[in-house]
Tab-separated table of C-alpha atoms in Angstrom:
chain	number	residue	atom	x	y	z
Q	1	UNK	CA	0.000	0.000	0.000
Q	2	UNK	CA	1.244	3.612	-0.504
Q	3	UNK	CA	2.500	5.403	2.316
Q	4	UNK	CA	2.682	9.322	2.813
Q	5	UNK	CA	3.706	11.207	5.371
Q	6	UNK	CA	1.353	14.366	7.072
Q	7	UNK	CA	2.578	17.446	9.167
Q	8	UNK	CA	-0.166	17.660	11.607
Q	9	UNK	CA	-1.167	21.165	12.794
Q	10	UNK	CA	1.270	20.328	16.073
Q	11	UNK	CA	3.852	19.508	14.199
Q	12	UNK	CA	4.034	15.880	15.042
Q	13	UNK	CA	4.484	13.383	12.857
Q	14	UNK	CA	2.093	10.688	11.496
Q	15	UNK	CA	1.775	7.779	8.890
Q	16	UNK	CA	-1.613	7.767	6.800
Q	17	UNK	CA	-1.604	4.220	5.080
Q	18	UNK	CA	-3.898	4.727	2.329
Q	19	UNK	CA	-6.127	0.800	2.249
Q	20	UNK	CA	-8.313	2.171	-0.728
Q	21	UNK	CA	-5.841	4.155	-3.544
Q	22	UNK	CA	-7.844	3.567	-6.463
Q	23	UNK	CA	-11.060	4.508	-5.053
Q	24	UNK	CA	-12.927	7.798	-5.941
Q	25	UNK	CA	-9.254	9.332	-6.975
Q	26	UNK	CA	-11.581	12.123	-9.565
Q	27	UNK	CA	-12.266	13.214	-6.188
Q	28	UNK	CA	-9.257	12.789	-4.387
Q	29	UNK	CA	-7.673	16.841	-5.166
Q	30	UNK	CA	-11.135	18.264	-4.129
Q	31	UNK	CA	-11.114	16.294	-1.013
Q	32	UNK	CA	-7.459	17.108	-0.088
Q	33	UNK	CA	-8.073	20.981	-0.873
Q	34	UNK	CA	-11.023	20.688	1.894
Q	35	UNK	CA	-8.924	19.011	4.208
Q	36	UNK	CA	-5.830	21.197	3.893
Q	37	UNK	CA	-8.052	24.573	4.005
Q	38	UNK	CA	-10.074	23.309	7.339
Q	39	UNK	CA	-6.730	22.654	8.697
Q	40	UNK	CA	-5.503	26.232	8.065
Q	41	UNK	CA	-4.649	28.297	11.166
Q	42	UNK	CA	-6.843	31.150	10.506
Q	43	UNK	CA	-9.488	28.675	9.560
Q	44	UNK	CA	-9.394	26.422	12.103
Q	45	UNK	CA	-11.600	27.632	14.754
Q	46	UNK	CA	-14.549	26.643	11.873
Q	47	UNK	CA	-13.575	23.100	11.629
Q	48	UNK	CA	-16.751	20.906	12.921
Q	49	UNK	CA	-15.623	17.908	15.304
Q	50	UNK	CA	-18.283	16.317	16.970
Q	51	UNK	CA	-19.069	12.500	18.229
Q	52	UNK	CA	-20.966	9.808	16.476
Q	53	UNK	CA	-23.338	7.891	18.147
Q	54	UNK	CA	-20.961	4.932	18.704
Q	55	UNK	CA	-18.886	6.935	19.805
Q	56	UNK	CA	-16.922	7.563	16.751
Q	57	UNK	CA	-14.702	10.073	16.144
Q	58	UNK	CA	-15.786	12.874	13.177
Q	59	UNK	CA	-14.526	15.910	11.793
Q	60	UNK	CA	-16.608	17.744	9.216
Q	61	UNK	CA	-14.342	19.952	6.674
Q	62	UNK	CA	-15.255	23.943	5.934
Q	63	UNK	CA	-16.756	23.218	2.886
Q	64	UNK	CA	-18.594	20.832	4.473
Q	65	UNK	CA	-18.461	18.406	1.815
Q	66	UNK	CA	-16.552	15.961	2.983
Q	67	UNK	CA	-17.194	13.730	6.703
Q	68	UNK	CA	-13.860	11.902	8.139
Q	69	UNK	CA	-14.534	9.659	10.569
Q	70	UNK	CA	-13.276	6.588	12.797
Q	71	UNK	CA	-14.645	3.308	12.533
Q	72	UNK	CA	-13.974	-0.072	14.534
Q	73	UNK	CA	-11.201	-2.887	12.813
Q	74	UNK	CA	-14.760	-5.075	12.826
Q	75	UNK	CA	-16.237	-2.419	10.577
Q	76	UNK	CA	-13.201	-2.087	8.424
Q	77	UNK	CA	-12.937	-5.740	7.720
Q	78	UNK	CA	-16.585	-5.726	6.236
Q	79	UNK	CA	-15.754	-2.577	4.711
Q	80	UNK	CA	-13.193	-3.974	2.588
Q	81	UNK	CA	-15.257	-7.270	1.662
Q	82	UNK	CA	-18.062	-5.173	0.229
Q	83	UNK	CA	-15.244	-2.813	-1.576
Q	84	UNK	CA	-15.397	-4.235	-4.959
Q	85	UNK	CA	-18.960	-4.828	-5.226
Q	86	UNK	CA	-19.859	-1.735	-3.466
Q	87	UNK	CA	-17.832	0.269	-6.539
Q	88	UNK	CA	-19.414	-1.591	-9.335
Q	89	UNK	CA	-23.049	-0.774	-7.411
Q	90	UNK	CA	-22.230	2.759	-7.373
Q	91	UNK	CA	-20.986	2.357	-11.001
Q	92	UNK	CA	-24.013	0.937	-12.175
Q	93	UNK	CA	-26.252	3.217	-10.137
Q	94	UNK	CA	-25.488	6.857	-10.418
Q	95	UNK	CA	-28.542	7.387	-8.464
Q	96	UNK	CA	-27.840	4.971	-5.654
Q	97	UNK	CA	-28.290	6.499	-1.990
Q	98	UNK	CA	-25.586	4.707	-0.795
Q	99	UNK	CA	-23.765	7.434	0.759
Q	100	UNK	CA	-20.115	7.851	-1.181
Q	101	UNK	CA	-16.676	7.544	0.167
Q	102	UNK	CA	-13.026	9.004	-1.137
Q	103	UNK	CA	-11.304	7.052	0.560
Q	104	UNK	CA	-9.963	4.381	3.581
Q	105	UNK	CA	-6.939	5.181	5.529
Q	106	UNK	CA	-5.276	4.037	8.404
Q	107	UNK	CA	-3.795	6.810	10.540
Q	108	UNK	CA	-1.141	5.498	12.848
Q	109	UNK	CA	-0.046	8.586	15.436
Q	110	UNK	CA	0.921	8.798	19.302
Q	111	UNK	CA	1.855	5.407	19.665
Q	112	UNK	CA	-2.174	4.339	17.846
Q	113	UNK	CA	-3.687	3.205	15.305
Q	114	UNK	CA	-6.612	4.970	13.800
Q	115	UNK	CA	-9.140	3.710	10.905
Q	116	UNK	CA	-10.502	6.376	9.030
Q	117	UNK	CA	-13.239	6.801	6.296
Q	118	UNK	CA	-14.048	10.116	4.056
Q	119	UNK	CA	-17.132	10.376	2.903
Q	120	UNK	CA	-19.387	13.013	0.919
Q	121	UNK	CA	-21.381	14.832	3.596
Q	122	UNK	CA	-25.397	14.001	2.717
Q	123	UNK	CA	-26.076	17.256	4.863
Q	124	UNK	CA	-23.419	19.718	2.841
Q	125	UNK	CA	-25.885	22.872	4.066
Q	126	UNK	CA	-27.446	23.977	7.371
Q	127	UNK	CA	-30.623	22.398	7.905
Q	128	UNK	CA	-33.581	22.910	10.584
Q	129	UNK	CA	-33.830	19.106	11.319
Q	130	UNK	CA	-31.971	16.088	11.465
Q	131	UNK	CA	-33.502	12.468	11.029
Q	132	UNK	CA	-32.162	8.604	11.520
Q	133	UNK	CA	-34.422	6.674	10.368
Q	134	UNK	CA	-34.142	3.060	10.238
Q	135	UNK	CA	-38.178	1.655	10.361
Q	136	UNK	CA	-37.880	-0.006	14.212
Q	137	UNK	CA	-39.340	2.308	16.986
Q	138	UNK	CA	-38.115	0.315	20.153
Q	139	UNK	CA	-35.645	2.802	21.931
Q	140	UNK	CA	-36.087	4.927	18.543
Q	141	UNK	CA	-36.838	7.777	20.372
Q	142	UNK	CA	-33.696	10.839	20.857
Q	143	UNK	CA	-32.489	11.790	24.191
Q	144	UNK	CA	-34.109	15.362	25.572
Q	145	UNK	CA	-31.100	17.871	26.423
Q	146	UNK	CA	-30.409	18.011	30.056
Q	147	UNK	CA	-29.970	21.713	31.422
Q	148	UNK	CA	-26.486	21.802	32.548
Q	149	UNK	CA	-24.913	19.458	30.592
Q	150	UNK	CA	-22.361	20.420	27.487
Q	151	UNK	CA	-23.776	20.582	24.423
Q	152	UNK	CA	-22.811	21.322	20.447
Q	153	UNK	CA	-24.766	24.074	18.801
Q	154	UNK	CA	-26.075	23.272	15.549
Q	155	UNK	CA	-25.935	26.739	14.436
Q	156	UNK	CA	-21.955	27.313	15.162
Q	157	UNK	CA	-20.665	23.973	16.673
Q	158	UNK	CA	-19.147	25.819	19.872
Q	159	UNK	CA	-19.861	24.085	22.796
Q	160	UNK	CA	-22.396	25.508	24.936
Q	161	UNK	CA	-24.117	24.782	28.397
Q	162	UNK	CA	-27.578	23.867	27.995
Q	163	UNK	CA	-30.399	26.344	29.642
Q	164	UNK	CA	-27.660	29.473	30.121
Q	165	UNK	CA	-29.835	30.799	27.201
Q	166	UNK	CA	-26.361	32.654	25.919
Q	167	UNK	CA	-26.123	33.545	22.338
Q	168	UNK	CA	-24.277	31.976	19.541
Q	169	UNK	CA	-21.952	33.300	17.126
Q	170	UNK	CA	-24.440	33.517	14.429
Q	171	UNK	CA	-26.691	35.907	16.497
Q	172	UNK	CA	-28.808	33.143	17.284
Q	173	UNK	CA	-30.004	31.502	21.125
Q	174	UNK	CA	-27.896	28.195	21.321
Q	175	UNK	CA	-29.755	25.032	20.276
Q	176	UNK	CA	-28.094	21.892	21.044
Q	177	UNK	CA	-27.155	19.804	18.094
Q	178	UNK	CA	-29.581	16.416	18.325
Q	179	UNK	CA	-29.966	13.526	15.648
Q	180	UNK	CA	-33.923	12.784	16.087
Q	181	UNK	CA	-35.210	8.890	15.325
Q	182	UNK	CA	-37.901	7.214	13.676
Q	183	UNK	CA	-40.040	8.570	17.001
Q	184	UNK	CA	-39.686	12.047	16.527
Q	185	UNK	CA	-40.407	12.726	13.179
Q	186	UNK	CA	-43.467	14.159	13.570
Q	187	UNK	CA	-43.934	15.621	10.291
Q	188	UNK	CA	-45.339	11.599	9.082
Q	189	UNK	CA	-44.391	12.469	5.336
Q	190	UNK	CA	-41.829	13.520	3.255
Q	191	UNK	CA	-43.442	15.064	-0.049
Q	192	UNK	CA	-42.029	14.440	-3.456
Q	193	UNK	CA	-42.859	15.896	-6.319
Q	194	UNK	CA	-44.620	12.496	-7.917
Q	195	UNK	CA	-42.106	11.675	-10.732
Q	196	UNK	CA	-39.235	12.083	-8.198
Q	197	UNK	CA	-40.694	10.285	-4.915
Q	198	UNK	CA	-41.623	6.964	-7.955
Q	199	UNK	CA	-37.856	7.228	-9.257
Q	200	UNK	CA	-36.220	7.240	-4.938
Q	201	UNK	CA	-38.746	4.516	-3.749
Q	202	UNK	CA	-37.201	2.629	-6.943
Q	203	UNK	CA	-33.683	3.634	-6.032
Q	204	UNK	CA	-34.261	2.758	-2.532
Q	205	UNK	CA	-35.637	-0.651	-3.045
Q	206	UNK	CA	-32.406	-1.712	-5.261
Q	207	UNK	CA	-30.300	-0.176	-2.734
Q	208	UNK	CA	-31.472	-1.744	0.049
Q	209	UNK	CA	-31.826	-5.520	-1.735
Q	210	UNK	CA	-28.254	-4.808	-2.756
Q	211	UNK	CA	-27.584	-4.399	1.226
Q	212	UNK	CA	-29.529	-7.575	2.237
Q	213	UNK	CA	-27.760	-9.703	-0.693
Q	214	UNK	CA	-24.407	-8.601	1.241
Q	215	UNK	CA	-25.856	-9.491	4.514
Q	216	UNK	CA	-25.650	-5.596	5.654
Q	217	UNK	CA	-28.326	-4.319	8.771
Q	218	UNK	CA	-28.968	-1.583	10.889
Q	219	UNK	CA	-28.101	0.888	8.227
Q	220	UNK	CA	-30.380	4.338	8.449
Q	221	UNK	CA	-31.605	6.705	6.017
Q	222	UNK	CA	-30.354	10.248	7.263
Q	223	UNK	CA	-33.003	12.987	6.470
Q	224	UNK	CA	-32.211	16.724	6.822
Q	225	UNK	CA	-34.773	18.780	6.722
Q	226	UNK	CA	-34.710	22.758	5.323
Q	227	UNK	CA	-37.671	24.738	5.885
Q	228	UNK	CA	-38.573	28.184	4.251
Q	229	UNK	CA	-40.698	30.916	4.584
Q	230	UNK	CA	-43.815	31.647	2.079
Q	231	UNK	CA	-44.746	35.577	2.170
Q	232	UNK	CA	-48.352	35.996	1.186
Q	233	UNK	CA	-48.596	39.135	-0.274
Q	234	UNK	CA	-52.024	40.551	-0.113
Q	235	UNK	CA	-53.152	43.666	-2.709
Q	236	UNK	CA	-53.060	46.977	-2.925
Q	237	UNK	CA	-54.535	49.992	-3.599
Q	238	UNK	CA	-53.844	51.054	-7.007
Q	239	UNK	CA	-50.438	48.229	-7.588
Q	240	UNK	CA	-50.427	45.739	-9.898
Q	241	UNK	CA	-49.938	42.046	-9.294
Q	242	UNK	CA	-46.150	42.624	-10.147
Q	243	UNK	CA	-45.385	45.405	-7.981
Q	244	UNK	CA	-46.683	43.386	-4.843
Q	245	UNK	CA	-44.427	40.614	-5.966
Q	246	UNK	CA	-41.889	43.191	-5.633
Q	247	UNK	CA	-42.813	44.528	-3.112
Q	248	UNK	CA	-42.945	41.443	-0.941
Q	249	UNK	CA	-39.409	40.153	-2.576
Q	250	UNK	CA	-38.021	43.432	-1.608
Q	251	UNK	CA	-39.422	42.828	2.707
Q	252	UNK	CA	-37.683	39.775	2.455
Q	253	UNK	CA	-35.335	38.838	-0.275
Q	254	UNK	CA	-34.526	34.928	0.810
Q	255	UNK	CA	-38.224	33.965	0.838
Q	256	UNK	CA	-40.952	32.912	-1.532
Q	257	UNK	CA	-43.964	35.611	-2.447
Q	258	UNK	CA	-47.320	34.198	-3.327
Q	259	UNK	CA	-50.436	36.540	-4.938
Q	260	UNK	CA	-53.577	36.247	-2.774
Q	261	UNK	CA	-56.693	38.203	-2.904
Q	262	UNK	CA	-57.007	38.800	0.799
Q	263	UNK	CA	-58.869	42.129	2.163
Q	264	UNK	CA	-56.971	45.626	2.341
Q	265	UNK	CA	-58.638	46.696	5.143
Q	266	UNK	CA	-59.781	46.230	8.308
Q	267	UNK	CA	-63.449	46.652	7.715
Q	268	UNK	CA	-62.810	44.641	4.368
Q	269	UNK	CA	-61.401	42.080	6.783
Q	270	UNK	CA	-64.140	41.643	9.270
Q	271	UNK	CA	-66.406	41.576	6.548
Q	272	UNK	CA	-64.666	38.747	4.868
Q	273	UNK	CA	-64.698	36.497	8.434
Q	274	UNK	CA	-68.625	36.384	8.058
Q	275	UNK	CA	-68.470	35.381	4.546
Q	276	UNK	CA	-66.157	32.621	5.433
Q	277	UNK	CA	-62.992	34.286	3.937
Q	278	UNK	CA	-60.916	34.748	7.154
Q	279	UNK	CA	-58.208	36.663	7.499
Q	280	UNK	CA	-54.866	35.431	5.668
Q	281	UNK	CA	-52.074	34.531	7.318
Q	282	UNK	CA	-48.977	36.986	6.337
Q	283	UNK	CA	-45.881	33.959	6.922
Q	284	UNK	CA	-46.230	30.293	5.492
Q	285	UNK	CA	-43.731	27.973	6.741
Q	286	UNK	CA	-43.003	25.014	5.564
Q	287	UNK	CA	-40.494	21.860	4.524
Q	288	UNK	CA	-39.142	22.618	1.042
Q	289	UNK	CA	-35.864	21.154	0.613
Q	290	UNK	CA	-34.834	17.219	1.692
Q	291	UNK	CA	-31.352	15.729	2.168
Q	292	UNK	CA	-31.377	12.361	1.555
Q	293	UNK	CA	-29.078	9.141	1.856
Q	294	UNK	CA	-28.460	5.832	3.188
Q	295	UNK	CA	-25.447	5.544	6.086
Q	296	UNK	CA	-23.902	3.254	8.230
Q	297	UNK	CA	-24.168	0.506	6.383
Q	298	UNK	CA	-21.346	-1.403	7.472
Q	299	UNK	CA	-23.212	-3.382	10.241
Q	300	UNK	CA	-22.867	-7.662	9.201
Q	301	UNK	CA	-25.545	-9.864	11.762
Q	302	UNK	CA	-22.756	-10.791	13.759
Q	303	UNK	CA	-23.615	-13.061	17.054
Q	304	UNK	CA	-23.186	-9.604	18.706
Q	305	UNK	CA	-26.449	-8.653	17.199
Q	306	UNK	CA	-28.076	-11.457	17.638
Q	307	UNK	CA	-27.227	-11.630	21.483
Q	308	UNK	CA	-28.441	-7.740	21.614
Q	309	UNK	CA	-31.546	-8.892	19.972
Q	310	UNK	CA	-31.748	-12.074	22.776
Q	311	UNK	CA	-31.056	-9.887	25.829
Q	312	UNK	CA	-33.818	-7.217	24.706
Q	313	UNK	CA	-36.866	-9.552	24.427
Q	314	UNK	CA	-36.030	-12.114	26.518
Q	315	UNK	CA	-34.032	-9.948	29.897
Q	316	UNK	CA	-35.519	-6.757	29.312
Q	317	UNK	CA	-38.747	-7.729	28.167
Q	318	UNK	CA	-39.131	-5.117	25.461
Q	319	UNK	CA	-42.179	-5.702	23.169
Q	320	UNK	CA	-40.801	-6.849	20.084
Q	321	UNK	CA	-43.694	-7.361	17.907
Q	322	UNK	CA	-46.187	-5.043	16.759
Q	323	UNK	CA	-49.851	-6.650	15.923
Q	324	UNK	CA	-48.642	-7.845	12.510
Q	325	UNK	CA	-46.076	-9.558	14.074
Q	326	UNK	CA	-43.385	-7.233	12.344
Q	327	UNK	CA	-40.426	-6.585	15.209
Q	328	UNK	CA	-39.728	-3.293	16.028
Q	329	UNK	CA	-36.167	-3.814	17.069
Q	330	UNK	CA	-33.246	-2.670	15.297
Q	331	UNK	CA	-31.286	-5.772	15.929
Q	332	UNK	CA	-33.122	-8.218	13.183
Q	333	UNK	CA	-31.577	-10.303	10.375
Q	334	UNK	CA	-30.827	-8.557	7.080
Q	335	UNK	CA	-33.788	-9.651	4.991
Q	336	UNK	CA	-36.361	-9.107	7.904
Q	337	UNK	CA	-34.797	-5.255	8.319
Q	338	UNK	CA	-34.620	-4.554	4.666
Q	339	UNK	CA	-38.624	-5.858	4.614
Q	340	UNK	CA	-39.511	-3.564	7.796
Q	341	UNK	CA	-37.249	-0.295	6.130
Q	342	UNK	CA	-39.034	-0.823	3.044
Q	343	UNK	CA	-42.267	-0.911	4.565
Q	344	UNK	CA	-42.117	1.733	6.956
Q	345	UNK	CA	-39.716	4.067	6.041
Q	346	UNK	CA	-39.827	3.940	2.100
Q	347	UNK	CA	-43.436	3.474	1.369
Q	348	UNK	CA	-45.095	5.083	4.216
Q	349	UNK	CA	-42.959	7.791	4.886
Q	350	UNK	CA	-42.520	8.735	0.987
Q	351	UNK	CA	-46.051	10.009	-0.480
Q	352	UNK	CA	-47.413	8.995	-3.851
Q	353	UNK	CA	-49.428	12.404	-4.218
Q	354	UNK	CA	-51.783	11.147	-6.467
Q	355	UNK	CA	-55.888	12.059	-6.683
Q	356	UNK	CA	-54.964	15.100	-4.185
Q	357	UNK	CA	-57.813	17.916	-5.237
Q	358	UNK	CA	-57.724	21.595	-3.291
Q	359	UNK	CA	-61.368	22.520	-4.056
Q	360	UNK	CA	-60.895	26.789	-3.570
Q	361	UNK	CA	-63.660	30.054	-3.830
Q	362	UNK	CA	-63.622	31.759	-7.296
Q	363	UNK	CA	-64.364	34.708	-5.644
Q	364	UNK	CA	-61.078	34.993	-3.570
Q	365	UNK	CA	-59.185	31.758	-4.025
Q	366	UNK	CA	-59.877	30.651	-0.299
Q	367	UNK	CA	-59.331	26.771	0.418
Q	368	UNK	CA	-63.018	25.034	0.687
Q	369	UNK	CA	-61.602	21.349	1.292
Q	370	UNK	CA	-58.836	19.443	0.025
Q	371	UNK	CA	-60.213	15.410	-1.125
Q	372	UNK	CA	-58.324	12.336	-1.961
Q	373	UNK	CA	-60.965	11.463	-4.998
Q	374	UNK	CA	-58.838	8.412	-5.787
Q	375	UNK	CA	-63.224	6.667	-4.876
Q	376	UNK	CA	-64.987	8.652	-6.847
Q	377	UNK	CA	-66.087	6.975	-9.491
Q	378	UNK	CA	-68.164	9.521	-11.619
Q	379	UNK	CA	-68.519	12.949	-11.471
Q	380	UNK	CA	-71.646	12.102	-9.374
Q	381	UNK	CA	-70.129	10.820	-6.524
Q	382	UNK	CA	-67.039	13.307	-7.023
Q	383	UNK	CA	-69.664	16.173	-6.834
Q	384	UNK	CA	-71.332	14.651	-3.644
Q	385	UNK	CA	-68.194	14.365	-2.060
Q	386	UNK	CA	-68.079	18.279	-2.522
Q	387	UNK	CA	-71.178	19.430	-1.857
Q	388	UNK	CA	-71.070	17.469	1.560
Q	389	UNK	CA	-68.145	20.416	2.907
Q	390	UNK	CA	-70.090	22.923	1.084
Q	391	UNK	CA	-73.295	22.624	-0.021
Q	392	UNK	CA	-73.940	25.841	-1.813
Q	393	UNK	CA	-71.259	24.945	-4.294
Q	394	UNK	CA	-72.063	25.450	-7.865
Q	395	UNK	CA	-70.772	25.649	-11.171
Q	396	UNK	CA	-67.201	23.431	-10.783
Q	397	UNK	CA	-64.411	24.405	-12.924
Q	398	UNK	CA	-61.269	22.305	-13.668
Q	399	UNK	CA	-58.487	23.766	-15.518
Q	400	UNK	CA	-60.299	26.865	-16.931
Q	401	UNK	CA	-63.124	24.847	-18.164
Q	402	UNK	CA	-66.284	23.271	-16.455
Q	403	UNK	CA	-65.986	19.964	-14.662
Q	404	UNK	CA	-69.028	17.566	-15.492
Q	405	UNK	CA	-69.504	13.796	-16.487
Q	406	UNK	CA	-67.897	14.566	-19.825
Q	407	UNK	CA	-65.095	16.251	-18.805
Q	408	UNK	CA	-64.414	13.505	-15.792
Q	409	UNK	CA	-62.178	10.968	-17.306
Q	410	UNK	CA	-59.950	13.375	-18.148
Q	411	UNK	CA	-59.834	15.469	-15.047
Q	412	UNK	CA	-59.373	12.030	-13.391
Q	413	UNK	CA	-56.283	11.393	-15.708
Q	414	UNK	CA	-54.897	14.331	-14.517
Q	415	UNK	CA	-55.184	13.793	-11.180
Q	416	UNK	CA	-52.598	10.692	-11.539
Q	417	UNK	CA	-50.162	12.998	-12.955
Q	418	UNK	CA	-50.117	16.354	-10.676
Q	419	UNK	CA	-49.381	16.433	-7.148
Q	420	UNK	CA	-52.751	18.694	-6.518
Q	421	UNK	CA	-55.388	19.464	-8.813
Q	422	UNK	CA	-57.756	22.756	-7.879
Q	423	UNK	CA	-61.146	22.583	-8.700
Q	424	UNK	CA	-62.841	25.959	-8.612
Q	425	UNK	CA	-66.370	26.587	-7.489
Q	426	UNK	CA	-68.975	29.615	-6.725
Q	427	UNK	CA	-70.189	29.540	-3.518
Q	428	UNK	CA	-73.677	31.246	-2.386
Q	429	UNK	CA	-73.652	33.142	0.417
């Protein structure tokens, strides 16, 4: 193997045994510029080091494209097995989720020997939320902070006592850095445009059969989460639709502006709340970017495993089996985990939106009722299903034209193609 020689910051000197030279080497210049400009003096205050949850050892680079990070001699071993037809996988799919690595070194320093893996970062941008997902929801559930104890900030990555309530360097209150589980995801869904989510559930069910053909468990699909902001922009007096666009852009350049017909005034306003209209909220916030991709797959179902699995149901008496008899421990053999992340983390998790219909006002665009029509079978029982939220709904328009038996097959069609579908309607007051 080669062997090169690095001046650590300290000026101590180590031997980096490179176990992988061949792999990922288009990316081998971009990953040592990263490395060598987080290591820079006047940099190096930015470099993010933080722990894993095994305790291993990770240092995330300014750019943060790249992730180095210790792993066990157990891990390396299976590491190196899976290698070759990890490589061709990624070669064949240039979609896979698999998350990449650059490269496999051995770092022998102080007397030590450390194994170390660099890998593309799946979270190269600040996000609101982090997820580990892995389908099981015994002990799935993240640890609440404790106030007093030492915590990373996931704004700035100083450490930071938890409860002082001090601020952080991005003029922000401290939030301690936390990797939520399957139990915490609260949100239920992660919404794909259609053509997208169909192509990642494919993606994901080849990756994961790849996984479970190398006997590979207890790997997790990381989700970061970025929100943003949706400015409403109601009219006014005298400006065209453009200028409130820019008008609202100019309030707040990093967020979205969306026309509404919402009241000007006051008395407008008040007016509008007996008609139904309401008032409209000024600040929509919601999910609108996902980070996506499958780590830690370098766990084998070693006797280890199978002893963990032994010691939870049968010591600690955890409830293993939900009423469909599918176990909700992480500890399970490959097949039986790929089955359980497929079923409750790919297919549940990742919405088909098909057959999703928004039925609004014409008079001010206000949201009615939104329907799944995927059972209605005619326009008859589509129409009933409308009239049951509103029953002085009349005269239904689909896509600038009126919605009626003849029209219904192909408003249906539609519906299997667009994430939501509006249907507009007068409504007698």
């Amino acid at each position: 193997h080669h062997l090169s020689e690095l001046r650590l910051p300290h000026r101590y000197r180590a031997t980096l045994e490179d176990l992988a030279p061949t792999l990922a080497r288009q990316a081998r210049k971009a990953l040592l510029d990263s490395v060598l400009d987080s290591c820079a003096a006047e940099k190096r205050p930015n470099f993010k080091v933080s722990g894993g949850r095994s305790g291993a050892f990770m240092i995330v680079t300014n750019d943060r494209r790249w992730i180095i990070k210790t792993i066990e001699t157990g891990e390396l071993h299976v590491l190196m097995g899976l290698l070759p037809d990890l490589v061709e996988h990624w070669s064949a799919e240039p979609g896979s989720a698999i998350s990449r690595l650059a490269g496999i070194f051995t770092l022998r320093t102080f007397g030590r020997k450390f194994h170390l893996i660099v890998m593309e970062n799946i979270l190269p941008t600040q996000v609101d939320a982090t997820y580990d997902l892995k389908g099981s929801w015994i002990d799935r559930t993240a640890a609440q902070p404790v106030v007093g104890r030492v915590y990373y900030c996931k704004h700035c990555s100083v450490p930071f006592v938890y409860g002082e309530n001090d601020r952080c360097l991005l003029n922000r209150v401290h939030t301690p850095r936390r990797l939520l589980k399957d139990n915490d995801f609260q949100a239920g869904r992660v919404l794909l445009p259609l053509n997208l989510c169909l192509a990642y559930k494919e993606q994901l069910a080849r990756d994961t059969q790849w996984l479970a053909d190398h006997g590979i468990m207890d790997y997790s699909l990381l989700l970061g989460v970025r929100s943003r902001i949706v400015v409403q922009i109601p009219p006014y007096a005298g400006g065209s639709a453009s200028a409130r666009r820019e008008a609202g852009s100019s309030r707040r350049h990093h967020s979205t502006s969306v026309d509404i017909r919402a009241p000007s005034t006051l008395s407008v306003a008040t007016s509008a709340l007996r008609t139904g209209s309401g008032f409209p909220a000024a600040l929509l916030q919601a999910p609108a970017y996902y980070h996506l991709g499958l780590i830690d797959y370098l766990q084998t179902y070693t006797w280890a495993k199978r002893a963990e699995r032994f010691l939870k149901v049968h010591l600690l008496r955890k409830t293993d089996c939900d009423a469909n008899g599918v176990s909700g421990l992480s500890a399970v053999s490959p097949r039986e985990y790929r089955n359980r992340f497929m079923r409750r983390v790919v297919n549940e998790l990742f919405v088909e939106l098909r057959d999703l219909v928004q039925v609004v006002r014409r008079a001010d665009n206000a949201p009615i009722t939104t329907l799944n029509v995927a059972a209605a079978r005619d326009f008859d029982s589509l129409w009933s299903m409308i009239v049951e939220t509103c029953p002085s709904a009349s005269n239904p328009e689909f896509a600038g034209k009126g919605l009626d038996q003849s029209s219904f097959a192909a408003f249906r069609a539609e519906c299997q193609d667009e994430e939501l579908s509006i249907i507009v309607v007068d409504v007698d007051r």
